[in-house]
């Protein structure tokens, strides 16, 4: 199987699993409308999807550094889909949280192993990794549309329809797993040669955490904020779609810009732009909101794929852990701040509660100022299987 084919299939699979990260936020307005949940209650759902994911993700990263577990891709994809599919069927808030948490565990299990396999399939190409990241961003972008379509069919009772992306993602990853197994290259390329820079990796991780707080906070409440600003449910769905869709373009643009100016430099400028963009989202009224949402999405997503490869280059002997942290754990941690935003919104206004998010990309920028541009580690050559013809 050609490299581009493998990356394409992995990218589509990544989109299928990340639908379920985006689906939680997309379901928030429907839980508010049908079950009269307040801001703090619905933000607890985002917390349920993020909390277990945050704790479980390092475990899966460490396991994939020690053993290859490609079977995690189809299994975790199905787990993520089943959790969301069941979330709307019970009127019990406790069961809803449990199903959303189940989906979060599936998402957590997927990312470390998928990042390792994507690096293997990409043969170390940063641009290929950018396309892999873009697949996940497209999944985020499509989530509001899929949720809206499912809700139009029958409200929260129609959430079982949302299992369809999981079924597709589980099937599409199988040819890639078989191709990589036939090449007998997994163990050899999973451990690039290079020195670990733990200090830089920790600073990078903290930068990604603050980026995650900004993004998850906005994705949780941007639909409600747009509804209040523009006066319709459709306006909220559109704002969430723009926030997610901009990420797909941002990741690809980030890879192109980094080829000329370097990953660290491009990330610094992106976070500076995100500060002004988030301020516009919070304070600028009227339809101009969509322009600032698009700018925010680009500013937060241009560094996204760059951070994945930076983490793997800072921690070359633990790329499963690096991928799990930069692609999964730090993203999930952003959900931990959502209940605080919801509680503040209940006691003040939603605009006031969103205002602190303006500071988050500024903190990410400060950490990026301390980061060096690493040299990508060399990947040891492998002896091809005599039974496998050269590509």
JSON list of N, CA, C and O in Angstrom, two decimals, residues 197-253:
[
{"chain": "A", "resi": 197, "resn": "UNK", "atom": "N", "xyz": [14.40, 15.37, 24.99]},
{"chain": "A", "resi": 197, "resn": "UNK", "atom": "CA", "xyz": [14.48, 16.70, 25.59]},
{"chain": "A", "resi": 197, "resn": "UNK", "atom": "C", "xyz": [13.21, 16.87, 26.44]},
{"chain": "A", "resi": 197, "resn": "UNK", "atom": "O", "xyz": [12.22, 17.46, 26.01]},
{"chain": "A", "resi": 198, "resn": "UNK", "atom": "N", "xyz": [13.27, 16.34, 27.65]},
{"chain": "A", "resi": 198, "resn": "UNK", "atom": "CA", "xyz": [12.08, 16.29, 28.50]},
{"chain": "A", "resi": 198, "resn": "UNK", "atom": "C", "xyz": [11.62, 17.69, 28.89]},
{"chain": "A", "resi": 198, "resn": "UNK", "atom": "O", "xyz": [10.42, 17.99, 28.92]},
{"chain": "A", "resi": 199, "resn": "UNK", "atom": "N", "xyz": [12.56, 18.59, 29.18]},
{"chain": "A", "resi": 199, "resn": "UNK", "atom": "CA", "xyz": [12.19, 19.94, 29.57]},
{"chain": "A", "resi": 199, "resn": "UNK", "atom": "C", "xyz": [11.39, 20.66, 28.50]},
{"chain": "A", "resi": 199, "resn": "UNK", "atom": "O", "xyz": [10.35, 21.27, 28.78]},
{"chain": "A", "resi": 200, "resn": "UNK", "atom": "N", "xyz": [11.85, 20.56, 27.25]},
{"chain": "A", "resi": 200, "resn": "UNK", "atom": "CA", "xyz": [11.11, 21.20, 26.15]},
{"chain": "A", "resi": 200, "resn": "UNK", "atom": "C", "xyz": [9.76, 20.54, 25.95]},
{"chain": "A", "resi": 200, "resn": "UNK", "atom": "O", "xyz": [8.76, 21.20, 25.65]},
{"chain": "A", "resi": 201, "resn": "UNK", "atom": "N", "xyz": [9.72, 19.22, 26.12]},
{"chain": "A", "resi": 201, "resn": "UNK", "atom": "CA", "xyz": [8.45, 18.51, 25.95]},
{"chain": "A", "resi": 201, "resn": "UNK", "atom": "C", "xyz": [7.44, 18.95, 27.00]},
{"chain": "A", "resi": 201, "resn": "UNK", "atom": "O", "xyz": [6.25, 19.13, 26.70]},
{"chain": "A", "resi": 202, "resn": "UNK", "atom": "N", "xyz": [7.88, 19.15, 28.24]},
{"chain": "A", "resi": 202, "resn": "UNK", "atom": "CA", "xyz": [6.97, 19.60, 29.30]},
{"chain": "A", "resi": 202, "resn": "UNK", "atom": "C", "xyz": [6.45, 21.00, 28.99]},
{"chain": "A", "resi": 202, "resn": "UNK", "atom": "O", "xyz": [5.24, 21.28, 29.13]},
{"chain": "A", "resi": 203, "resn": "UNK", "atom": "N", "xyz": [7.33, 21.90, 28.54]},
{"chain": "A", "resi": 203, "resn": "UNK", "atom": "CA", "xyz": [6.88, 23.26, 28.21]},
{"chain": "A", "resi": 203, "resn": "UNK", "atom": "C", "xyz": [5.92, 23.26, 27.03]},
{"chain": "A", "resi": 203, "resn": "UNK", "atom": "O", "xyz": [4.93, 24.00, 27.01]},
{"chain": "A", "resi": 204, "resn": "UNK", "atom": "N", "xyz": [6.22, 22.42, 26.05]},
{"chain": "A", "resi": 204, "resn": "UNK", "atom": "CA", "xyz": [5.30, 22.28, 24.92]},
{"chain": "A", "resi": 204, "resn": "UNK", "atom": "C", "xyz": [3.94, 21.79, 25.40]},
{"chain": "A", "resi": 204, "resn": "UNK", "atom": "O", "xyz": [2.89, 22.30, 24.97]},
{"chain": "A", "resi": 205, "resn": "UNK", "atom": "N", "xyz": [3.94, 20.79, 26.28]},
{"chain": "A", "resi": 205, "resn": "UNK", "atom": "CA", "xyz": [2.68, 20.24, 26.78]},
{"chain": "A", "resi": 205, "resn": "UNK", "atom": "C", "xyz": [1.85, 21.29, 27.52]},
{"chain": "A", "resi": 205, "resn": "UNK", "atom": "O", "xyz": [0.62, 21.35, 27.37]},
{"chain": "A", "resi": 206, "resn": "UNK", "atom": "N", "xyz": [2.51, 22.13, 28.29]},
{"chain": "A", "resi": 206, "resn": "UNK", "atom": "CA", "xyz": [1.79, 23.19, 29.00]},
{"chain": "A", "resi": 206, "resn": "UNK", "atom": "C", "xyz": [1.19, 24.20, 28.01]},
{"chain": "A", "resi": 206, "resn": "UNK", "atom": "O", "xyz": [0.06, 24.67, 28.20]},
{"chain": "A", "resi": 207, "resn": "UNK", "atom": "N", "xyz": [1.94, 24.50, 26.95]},
{"chain": "A", "resi": 207, "resn": "UNK", "atom": "CA", "xyz": [1.40, 25.40, 25.92]},
{"chain": "A", "resi": 207, "resn": "UNK", "atom": "C", "xyz": [0.16, 24.80, 25.28]},
{"chain": "A", "resi": 207, "resn": "UNK", "atom": "O", "xyz": [-0.83, 25.50, 25.03]},
{"chain": "A", "resi": 208, "resn": "UNK", "atom": "N", "xyz": [0.19, 23.49, 25.02]},
{"chain": "A", "resi": 208, "resn": "UNK", "atom": "CA", "xyz": [-0.96, 22.83, 24.40]},
{"chain": "A", "resi": 208, "resn": "UNK", "atom": "C", "xyz": [-2.15, 22.79, 25.36]},
{"chain": "A", "resi": 208, "resn": "UNK", "atom": "O", "xyz": [-3.31, 22.87, 24.94]},
{"chain": "A", "resi": 209, "resn": "UNK", "atom": "N", "xyz": [-1.88, 22.67, 26.65]},
{"chain": "A", "resi": 209, "resn": "UNK", "atom": "CA", "xyz": [-2.97, 22.68, 27.64]},
{"chain": "A", "resi": 209, "resn": "UNK", "atom": "C", "xyz": [-3.73, 24.00, 27.58]},
{"chain": "A", "resi": 209, "resn": "UNK", "atom": "O", "xyz": [-4.98, 24.03, 27.54]},
{"chain": "A", "resi": 210, "resn": "UNK", "atom": "N", "xyz": [-3.00, 25.12, 27.56]},
{"chain": "A", "resi": 210, "resn": "UNK", "atom": "CA", "xyz": [-3.68, 26.43, 27.52]},
{"chain": "A", "resi": 210, "resn": "UNK", "atom": "C", "xyz": [-4.42, 26.61, 26.20]},
{"chain": "A", "resi": 210, "resn": "UNK", "atom": "O", "xyz": [-5.52, 27.18, 26.17]},
{"chain": "A", "resi": 211, "resn": "UNK", "atom": "N", "xyz": [-3.83, 26.13, 25.13]},
{"chain": "A", "resi": 211, "resn": "UNK", "atom": "CA", "xyz": [-4.53, 26.17, 23.84]},
{"chain": "A", "resi": 211, "resn": "UNK", "atom": "C", "xyz": [-5.83, 25.35, 23.92]},
{"chain": "A", "resi": 211, "resn": "UNK", "atom": "O", "xyz": [-6.87, 25.75, 23.42]},
{"chain": "A", "resi": 212, "resn": "UNK", "atom": "N", "xyz": [-5.76, 24.21, 24.60]},
{"chain": "A", "resi": 212, "resn": "UNK", "atom": "CA", "xyz": [-6.92, 23.34, 24.72]},
{"chain": "A", "resi": 212, "resn": "UNK", "atom": "C", "xyz": [-8.02, 23.97, 25.55]},
{"chain": "A", "resi": 212, "resn": "UNK", "atom": "O", "xyz": [-9.21, 23.84, 25.24]},
{"chain": "A", "resi": 213, "resn": "UNK", "atom": "N", "xyz": [-7.66, 24.66, 26.63]},
{"chain": "A", "resi": 213, "resn": "UNK", "atom": "CA", "xyz": [-8.67, 25.33, 27.45]},
{"chain": "A", "resi": 213, "resn": "UNK", "atom": "C", "xyz": [-9.44, 26.34, 26.62]},
{"chain": "A", "resi": 213, "resn": "UNK", "atom": "O", "xyz": [-10.68, 26.43, 26.70]},
{"chain": "A", "resi": 214, "resn": "UNK", "atom": "N", "xyz": [-8.71, 27.10, 25.80]},
{"chain": "A", "resi": 214, "resn": "UNK", "atom": "CA", "xyz": [-9.37, 28.10, 24.94]},
{"chain": "A", "resi": 214, "resn": "UNK", "atom": "C", "xyz": [-10.30, 27.42, 23.94]},
{"chain": "A", "resi": 214, "resn": "UNK", "atom": "O", "xyz": [-11.46, 27.82, 23.77]},
{"chain": "A", "resi": 215, "resn": "UNK", "atom": "N", "xyz": [-9.80, 26.37, 23.29]},
{"chain": "A", "resi": 215, "resn": "UNK", "atom": "CA", "xyz": [-10.59, 25.76, 22.23]},
{"chain": "A", "resi": 215, "resn": "UNK", "atom": "C", "xyz": [-11.80, 25.01, 22.79]},
{"chain": "A", "resi": 215, "resn": "UNK", "atom": "O", "xyz": [-12.91, 25.15, 22.28]},
{"chain": "A", "resi": 216, "resn": "UNK", "atom": "N", "xyz": [-11.59, 24.19, 23.82]},
{"chain": "A", "resi": 216, "resn": "UNK", "atom": "CA", "xyz": [-12.71, 23.42, 24.36]},
{"chain": "A", "resi": 216, "resn": "UNK", "atom": "C", "xyz": [-13.73, 24.33, 25.01]},
{"chain": "A", "resi": 216, "resn": "UNK", "atom": "O", "xyz": [-14.95, 24.11, 24.89]},
{"chain": "A", "resi": 217, "resn": "UNK", "atom": "N", "xyz": [-13.27, 25.38, 25.68]},
{"chain": "A", "resi": 217, "resn": "UNK", "atom": "CA", "xyz": [-14.20, 26.34, 26.27]},
{"chain": "A", "resi": 217, "resn": "UNK", "atom": "C", "xyz": [-15.08, 26.99, 25.21]},
{"chain": "A", "resi": 217, "resn": "UNK", "atom": "O", "xyz": [-16.30, 27.12, 25.38]},
{"chain": "A", "resi": 218, "resn": "UNK", "atom": "N", "xyz": [-14.45, 27.40, 24.10]},
{"chain": "A", "resi": 218, "resn": "UNK", "atom": "CA", "xyz": [-15.24, 28.01, 23.03]},
{"chain": "A", "resi": 218, "resn": "UNK", "atom": "C", "xyz": [-16.16, 26.99, 22.36]},
{"chain": "A", "resi": 218, "resn": "UNK", "atom": "O", "xyz": [-17.33, 27.29, 22.07]},
{"chain": "A", "resi": 219, "resn": "UNK", "atom": "N", "xyz": [-15.65, 25.78, 22.11]},
{"chain": "A", "resi": 219, "resn": "UNK", "atom": "CA", "xyz": [-16.48, 24.79, 21.43]},
{"chain": "A", "resi": 219, "resn": "UNK", "atom": "C", "xyz": [-17.67, 24.37, 22.28]},
{"chain": "A", "resi": 219, "resn": "UNK", "atom": "O", "xyz": [-18.73, 24.02, 21.74]},
{"chain": "A", "resi": 220, "resn": "UNK", "atom": "N", "xyz": [-17.53, 24.44, 23.61]},
{"chain": "A", "resi": 220, "resn": "UNK", "atom": "CA", "xyz": [-18.65, 24.07, 24.49]},
{"chain": "A", "resi": 220, "resn": "UNK", "atom": "C", "xyz": [-19.74, 25.12, 24.47]},
{"chain": "A", "resi": 220, "resn": "UNK", "atom": "O", "xyz": [-20.94, 24.79, 24.49]},
{"chain": "A", "resi": 221, "resn": "UNK", "atom": "N", "xyz": [-19.36, 26.40, 24.41]},
{"chain": "A", "resi": 221, "resn": "UNK", "atom": "CA", "xyz": [-20.35, 27.46, 24.61]},
{"chain": "A", "resi": 221, "resn": "UNK", "atom": "C", "xyz": [-20.53, 28.39, 23.41]},
{"chain": "A", "resi": 221, "resn": "UNK", "atom": "O", "xyz": [-21.37, 29.29, 23.46]},
{"chain": "A", "resi": 222, "resn": "UNK", "atom": "N", "xyz": [-19.78, 28.18, 22.31]},
{"chain": "A", "resi": 222, "resn": "UNK", "atom": "CA", "xyz": [-19.90, 29.10, 21.18]},
{"chain": "A", "resi": 222, "resn": "UNK", "atom": "C", "xyz": [-21.29, 29.04, 20.56]},
{"chain": "A", "resi": 222, "resn": "UNK", "atom": "O", "xyz": [-21.83, 30.05, 20.09]},
{"chain": "A", "resi": 223, "resn": "UNK", "atom": "N", "xyz": [-21.91, 27.85, 20.52]},
{"chain": "A", "resi": 223, "resn": "UNK", "atom": "CA", "xyz": [-23.24, 27.74, 19.94]},
{"chain": "A", "resi": 223, "resn": "UNK", "atom": "C", "xyz": [-24.26, 28.55, 20.75]},
{"chain": "A", "resi": 223, "resn": "UNK", "atom": "O", "xyz": [-25.08, 29.29, 20.19]},
{"chain": "A", "resi": 224, "resn": "UNK", "atom": "N", "xyz": [-24.19, 28.44, 22.08]},
{"chain": "A", "resi": 224, "resn": "UNK", "atom": "CA", "xyz": [-25.10, 29.21, 22.93]},
{"chain": "A", "resi": 224, "resn": "UNK", "atom": "C", "xyz": [-24.79, 30.70, 22.84]},
{"chain": "A", "resi": 224, "resn": "UNK", "atom": "O", "xyz": [-25.71, 31.53, 22.82]},
{"chain": "A", "resi": 225, "resn": "UNK", "atom": "N", "xyz": [-23.50, 31.06, 22.76]},
{"chain": "A", "resi": 225, "resn": "UNK", "atom": "CA", "xyz": [-23.11, 32.47, 22.64]},
{"chain": "A", "resi": 225, "resn": "UNK", "atom": "C", "xyz": [-23.63, 33.05, 21.32]},
{"chain": "A", "resi": 225, "resn": "UNK", "atom": "O", "xyz": [-24.16, 34.17, 21.29]},
{"chain": "A", "resi": 226, "resn": "UNK", "atom": "N", "xyz": [-23.51, 32.29, 20.23]},
{"chain": "A", "resi": 226, "resn": "UNK", "atom": "CA", "xyz": [-24.00, 32.77, 18.94]},
{"chain": "A", "resi": 226, "resn": "UNK", "atom": "C", "xyz": [-25.53, 32.87, 18.93]},
{"chain": "A", "resi": 226, "resn": "UNK", "atom": "O", "xyz": [-26.09, 33.79, 18.33]},
{"chain": "A", "resi": 227, "resn": "UNK", "atom": "N", "xyz": [-26.20, 31.94, 19.59]},
{"chain": "A", "resi": 227, "resn": "UNK", "atom": "CA", "xyz": [-27.65, 32.02, 19.70]},
{"chain": "A", "resi": 227, "resn": "UNK", "atom": "C", "xyz": [-28.08, 33.30, 20.40]},
{"chain": "A", "resi": 227, "resn": "UNK", "atom": "O", "xyz": [-29.01, 33.98, 19.97]},
{"chain": "A", "resi": 228, "resn": "UNK", "atom": "N", "xyz": [-27.39, 33.63, 21.49]},
{"chain": "A", "resi": 228, "resn": "UNK", "atom": "CA", "xyz": [-27.73, 34.85, 22.22]},
{"chain": "A", "resi": 228, "resn": "UNK", "atom": "C", "xyz": [-27.40, 36.09, 21.41]},
{"chain": "A", "resi": 228, "resn": "UNK", "atom": "O", "xyz": [-28.12, 37.10, 21.45]},
{"chain": "A", "resi": 229, "resn": "UNK", "atom": "N", "xyz": [-26.29, 36.04, 20.64]},
{"chain": "A", "resi": 229, "resn": "UNK", "atom": "CA", "xyz": [-25.85, 37.21, 19.89]},
{"chain": "A", "resi": 229, "resn": "UNK", "atom": "C", "xyz": [-26.70, 37.44, 18.65]},
{"chain": "A", "resi": 229, "resn": "UNK", "atom": "O", "xyz": [-27.05, 38.58, 18.32]},
{"chain": "A", "resi": 230, "resn": "UNK", "atom": "N", "xyz": [-27.06, 36.35, 17.94]},
{"chain": "A", "resi": 230, "resn": "UNK", "atom": "CA", "xyz": [-27.73, 36.47, 16.65]},
{"chain": "A", "resi": 230, "resn": "UNK", "atom": "C", "xyz": [-29.20, 36.02, 16.69]},
{"chain": "A", "resi": 230, "resn": "UNK", "atom": "O", "xyz": [-29.92, 36.22, 15.72]},
{"chain": "A", "resi": 231, "resn": "UNK", "atom": "N", "xyz": [-29.59, 35.34, 17.77]},
{"chain": "A", "resi": 231, "resn": "UNK", "atom": "CA", "xyz": [-31.01, 35.08, 17.97]},
{"chain": "A", "resi": 231, "resn": "UNK", "atom": "C", "xyz": [-31.61, 33.87, 17.31]},
{"chain": "A", "resi": 231, "resn": "UNK", "atom": "O", "xyz": [-32.83, 33.82, 17.11]},
{"chain": "A", "resi": 232, "resn": "UNK", "atom": "N", "xyz": [-30.80, 32.84, 16.98]},
{"chain": "A", "resi": 232, "resn": "UNK", "atom": "CA", "xyz": [-31.39, 31.64, 16.40]},
{"chain": "A", "resi": 232, "resn": "UNK", "atom": "C", "xyz": [-30.52, 30.43, 16.68]},
{"chain": "A", "resi": 232, "resn": "UNK", "atom": "O", "xyz": [-29.29, 30.56, 16.82]},
{"chain": "A", "resi": 233, "resn": "UNK", "atom": "N", "xyz": [-31.16, 29.25, 16.74]},
{"chain": "A", "resi": 233, "resn": "UNK", "atom": "CA", "xyz": [-30.42, 28.01, 16.94]},
{"chain": "A", "resi": 233, "resn": "UNK", "atom": "C", "xyz": [-29.52, 27.72, 15.76]},
{"chain": "A", "resi": 233, "resn": "UNK", "atom": "O", "xyz": [-28.40, 27.22, 15.92]},
{"chain": "A", "resi": 234, "resn": "UNK", "atom": "N", "xyz": [-29.98, 28.02, 14.55]},
{"chain": "A", "resi": 234, "resn": "UNK", "atom": "CA", "xyz": [-29.17, 27.80, 13.35]},
{"chain": "A", "resi": 234, "resn": "UNK", "atom": "C", "xyz": [-27.88, 28.61, 13.41]},
{"chain": "A", "resi": 234, "resn": "UNK", "atom": "O", "xyz": [-26.82, 28.15, 12.95]},
{"chain": "A", "resi": 235, "resn": "UNK", "atom": "N", "xyz": [-27.93, 29.80, 13.97]},
{"chain": "A", "resi": 235, "resn": "UNK", "atom": "CA", "xyz": [-26.73, 30.63, 14.10]},
{"chain": "A", "resi": 235, "resn": "UNK", "atom": "C", "xyz": [-25.70, 29.95, 15.00]},
{"chain": "A", "resi": 235, "resn": "UNK", "atom": "O", "xyz": [-24.49, 30.02, 14.75]},
{"chain": "A", "resi": 236, "resn": "UNK", "atom": "N", "xyz": [-26.18, 29.28, 16.05]},
{"chain": "A", "resi": 236, "resn": "UNK", "atom": "CA", "xyz": [-25.27, 28.57, 16.94]},
{"chain": "A", "resi": 236, "resn": "UNK", "atom": "C", "xyz": [-24.61, 27.39, 16.26]},
{"chain": "A", "resi": 236, "resn": "UNK", "atom": "O", "xyz": [-23.40, 27.18, 16.40]},
{"chain": "A", "resi": 237, "resn": "UNK", "atom": "N", "xyz": [-25.38, 26.61, 15.52]},
{"chain": "A", "resi": 237, "resn": "UNK", "atom": "CA", "xyz": [-24.82, 25.47, 14.79]},
{"chain": "A", "resi": 237, "resn": "UNK", "atom": "C", "xyz": [-23.80, 25.95, 13.76]},
{"chain": "A", "resi": 237, "resn": "UNK", "atom": "O", "xyz": [-22.74, 25.34, 13.59]},
{"chain": "A", "resi": 238, "resn": "UNK", "atom": "N", "xyz": [-24.11, 27.03, 13.07]},
{"chain": "A", "resi": 238, "resn": "UNK", "atom": "CA", "xyz": [-23.19, 27.57, 12.06]},
{"chain": "A", "resi": 238, "resn": "UNK", "atom": "C", "xyz": [-21.88, 28.04, 12.70]},
{"chain": "A", "resi": 238, "resn": "UNK", "atom": "O", "xyz": [-20.79, 27.82, 12.15]},
{"chain": "A", "resi": 239, "resn": "UNK", "atom": "N", "xyz": [-21.96, 28.69, 13.86]},
{"chain": "A", "resi": 239, "resn": "UNK", "atom": "CA", "xyz": [-20.75, 29.16, 14.52]},
{"chain": "A", "resi": 239, "resn": "UNK", "atom": "C", "xyz": [-19.86, 28.00, 14.93]},
{"chain": "A", "resi": 239, "resn": "UNK", "atom": "O", "xyz": [-18.63, 28.06, 14.78]},
{"chain": "A", "resi": 240, "resn": "UNK", "atom": "N", "xyz": [-20.46, 26.93, 15.46]},
{"chain": "A", "resi": 240, "resn": "UNK", "atom": "CA", "xyz": [-19.67, 25.77, 15.86]},
{"chain": "A", "resi": 240, "resn": "UNK", "atom": "C", "xyz": [-19.05, 25.10, 14.63]},
{"chain": "A", "resi": 240, "resn": "UNK", "atom": "O", "xyz": [-17.89, 24.65, 14.68]},
{"chain": "A", "resi": 241, "resn": "UNK", "atom": "N", "xyz": [-19.79, 25.05, 13.53]},
{"chain": "A", "resi": 241, "resn": "UNK", "atom": "CA", "xyz": [-19.26, 24.47, 12.30]},
{"chain": "A", "resi": 241, "resn": "UNK", "atom": "C", "xyz": [-18.06, 25.27, 11.79]},
{"chain": "A", "resi": 241, "resn": "UNK", "atom": "O", "xyz": [-17.04, 24.69, 11.39]},
{"chain": "A", "resi": 242, "resn": "UNK", "atom": "N", "xyz": [-18.14, 26.59, 11.82]},
{"chain": "A", "resi": 242, "resn": "UNK", "atom": "CA", "xyz": [-17.02, 27.44, 11.38]},
{"chain": "A", "resi": 242, "resn": "UNK", "atom": "C", "xyz": [-15.81, 27.23, 12.29]},
{"chain": "A", "resi": 242, "resn": "UNK", "atom": "O", "xyz": [-14.67, 27.16, 11.81]},
{"chain": "A", "resi": 243, "resn": "UNK", "atom": "N", "xyz": [-16.05, 27.13, 13.59]},
{"chain": "A", "resi": 243, "resn": "UNK", "atom": "CA", "xyz": [-14.94, 26.92, 14.52]},
{"chain": "A", "resi": 243, "resn": "UNK", "atom": "C", "xyz": [-14.20, 25.63, 14.22]},
{"chain": "A", "resi": 243, "resn": "UNK", "atom": "O", "xyz": [-12.97, 25.59, 14.23]},
{"chain": "A", "resi": 244, "resn": "UNK", "atom": "N", "xyz": [-14.93, 24.57, 13.93]},
{"chain": "A", "resi": 244, "resn": "UNK", "atom": "CA", "xyz": [-14.30, 23.29, 13.64]},
{"chain": "A", "resi": 244, "resn": "UNK", "atom": "C", "xyz": [-13.72, 23.22, 12.23]},
{"chain": "A", "resi": 244, "resn": "UNK", "atom": "O", "xyz": [-12.64, 22.68, 12.02]},
{"chain": "A", "resi": 245, "resn": "UNK", "atom": "N", "xyz": [-14.44, 23.78, 11.25]},
{"chain": "A", "resi": 245, "resn": "UNK", "atom": "CA", "xyz": [-13.97, 23.68, 9.87]},
{"chain": "A", "resi": 245, "resn": "UNK", "atom": "C", "xyz": [-12.69, 24.46, 9.66]},
{"chain": "A", "resi": 245, "resn": "UNK", "atom": "O", "xyz": [-11.81, 24.04, 8.91]},
{"chain": "A", "resi": 246, "resn": "UNK", "atom": "N", "xyz": [-12.55, 25.59, 10.32]},
{"chain": "A", "resi": 246, "resn": "UNK", "atom": "CA", "xyz": [-11.32, 26.37, 10.20]},
{"chain": "A", "resi": 246, "resn": "UNK", "atom": "C", "xyz": [-10.10, 25.59, 10.62]},
{"chain": "A", "resi": 246, "resn": "UNK", "atom": "O", "xyz": [-8.99, 25.83, 10.13]},
{"chain": "A", "resi": 247, "resn": "UNK", "atom": "N", "xyz": [-10.29, 24.63, 11.52]},
{"chain": "A", "resi": 247, "resn": "UNK", "atom": "CA", "xyz": [-9.18, 23.81, 11.96]},
{"chain": "A", "resi": 247, "resn": "UNK", "atom": "C", "xyz": [-8.63, 22.94, 10.85]},
{"chain": "A", "resi": 247, "resn": "UNK", "atom": "O", "xyz": [-7.42, 22.68, 10.80]},
{"chain": "A", "resi": 248, "resn": "UNK", "atom": "N", "xyz": [-9.49, 22.50, 9.94]},
{"chain": "A", "resi": 248, "resn": "UNK", "atom": "CA", "xyz": [-9.03, 21.66, 8.83]},
{"chain": "A", "resi": 248, "resn": "UNK", "atom": "C", "xyz": [-8.07, 22.44, 7.94]},
{"chain": "A", "resi": 248, "resn": "UNK", "atom": "O", "xyz": [-7.03, 21.93, 7.51]},
{"chain": "A", "resi": 249, "resn": "UNK", "atom": "N", "xyz": [-8.42, 23.70, 7.64]},
{"chain": "A", "resi": 249, "resn": "UNK", "atom": "CA", "xyz": [-7.53, 24.51, 6.82]},
{"chain": "A", "resi": 249, "resn": "UNK", "atom": "C", "xyz": [-6.30, 24.94, 7.61]},
{"chain": "A", "resi": 249, "resn": "UNK", "atom": "O", "xyz": [-5.20, 25.05, 7.07]},
{"chain": "A", "resi": 250, "resn": "UNK", "atom": "N", "xyz": [-6.48, 25.19, 8.92]},
{"chain": "A", "resi": 250, "resn": "UNK", "atom": "CA", "xyz": [-5.36, 25.65, 9.73]},
{"chain": "A", "resi": 250, "resn": "UNK", "atom": "C", "xyz": [-4.24, 24.64, 9.82]},
{"chain": "A", "resi": 250, "resn": "UNK", "atom": "O", "xyz": [-3.06, 25.00, 9.75]},
{"chain": "A", "resi": 251, "resn": "UNK", "atom": "N", "xyz": [-4.58, 23.37, 9.95]},
{"chain": "A", "resi": 251, "resn": "UNK", "atom": "CA", "xyz": [-3.54, 22.34, 10.07]},
{"chain": "A", "resi": 251, "resn": "UNK", "atom": "C", "xyz": [-2.70, 22.25, 8.79]},
{"chain": "A", "resi": 251, "resn": "UNK", "atom": "O", "xyz": [-1.48, 22.16, 8.83]},
{"chain": "A", "resi": 252, "resn": "UNK", "atom": "N", "xyz": [-3.38, 22.26, 7.63]},
{"chain": "A", "resi": 252, "resn": "UNK", "atom": "CA", "xyz": [-2.65, 22.18, 6.36]},
{"chain": "A", "resi": 252, "resn": "UNK", "atom": "C", "xyz": [-1.81, 23.43, 6.16]},
{"chain": "A", "resi": 252, "resn": "UNK", "atom": "O", "xyz": [-0.64, 23.36, 5.74]},
{"chain": "A", "resi": 253, "resn": "UNK", "atom": "N", "xyz": [-2.38, 24.60, 6.47]},
{"chain": "A", "resi": 253, "resn": "UNK", "atom": "CA", "xyz": [-1.62, 25.85, 6.34]},
{"chain": "A", "resi": 253, "resn": "UNK", "atom": "C", "xyz": [-0.42, 25.86, 7.27]},
{"chain": "A", "resi": 253, "resn": "UNK", "atom": "O", "xyz": [0.67, 26.32, 6.89]}
]
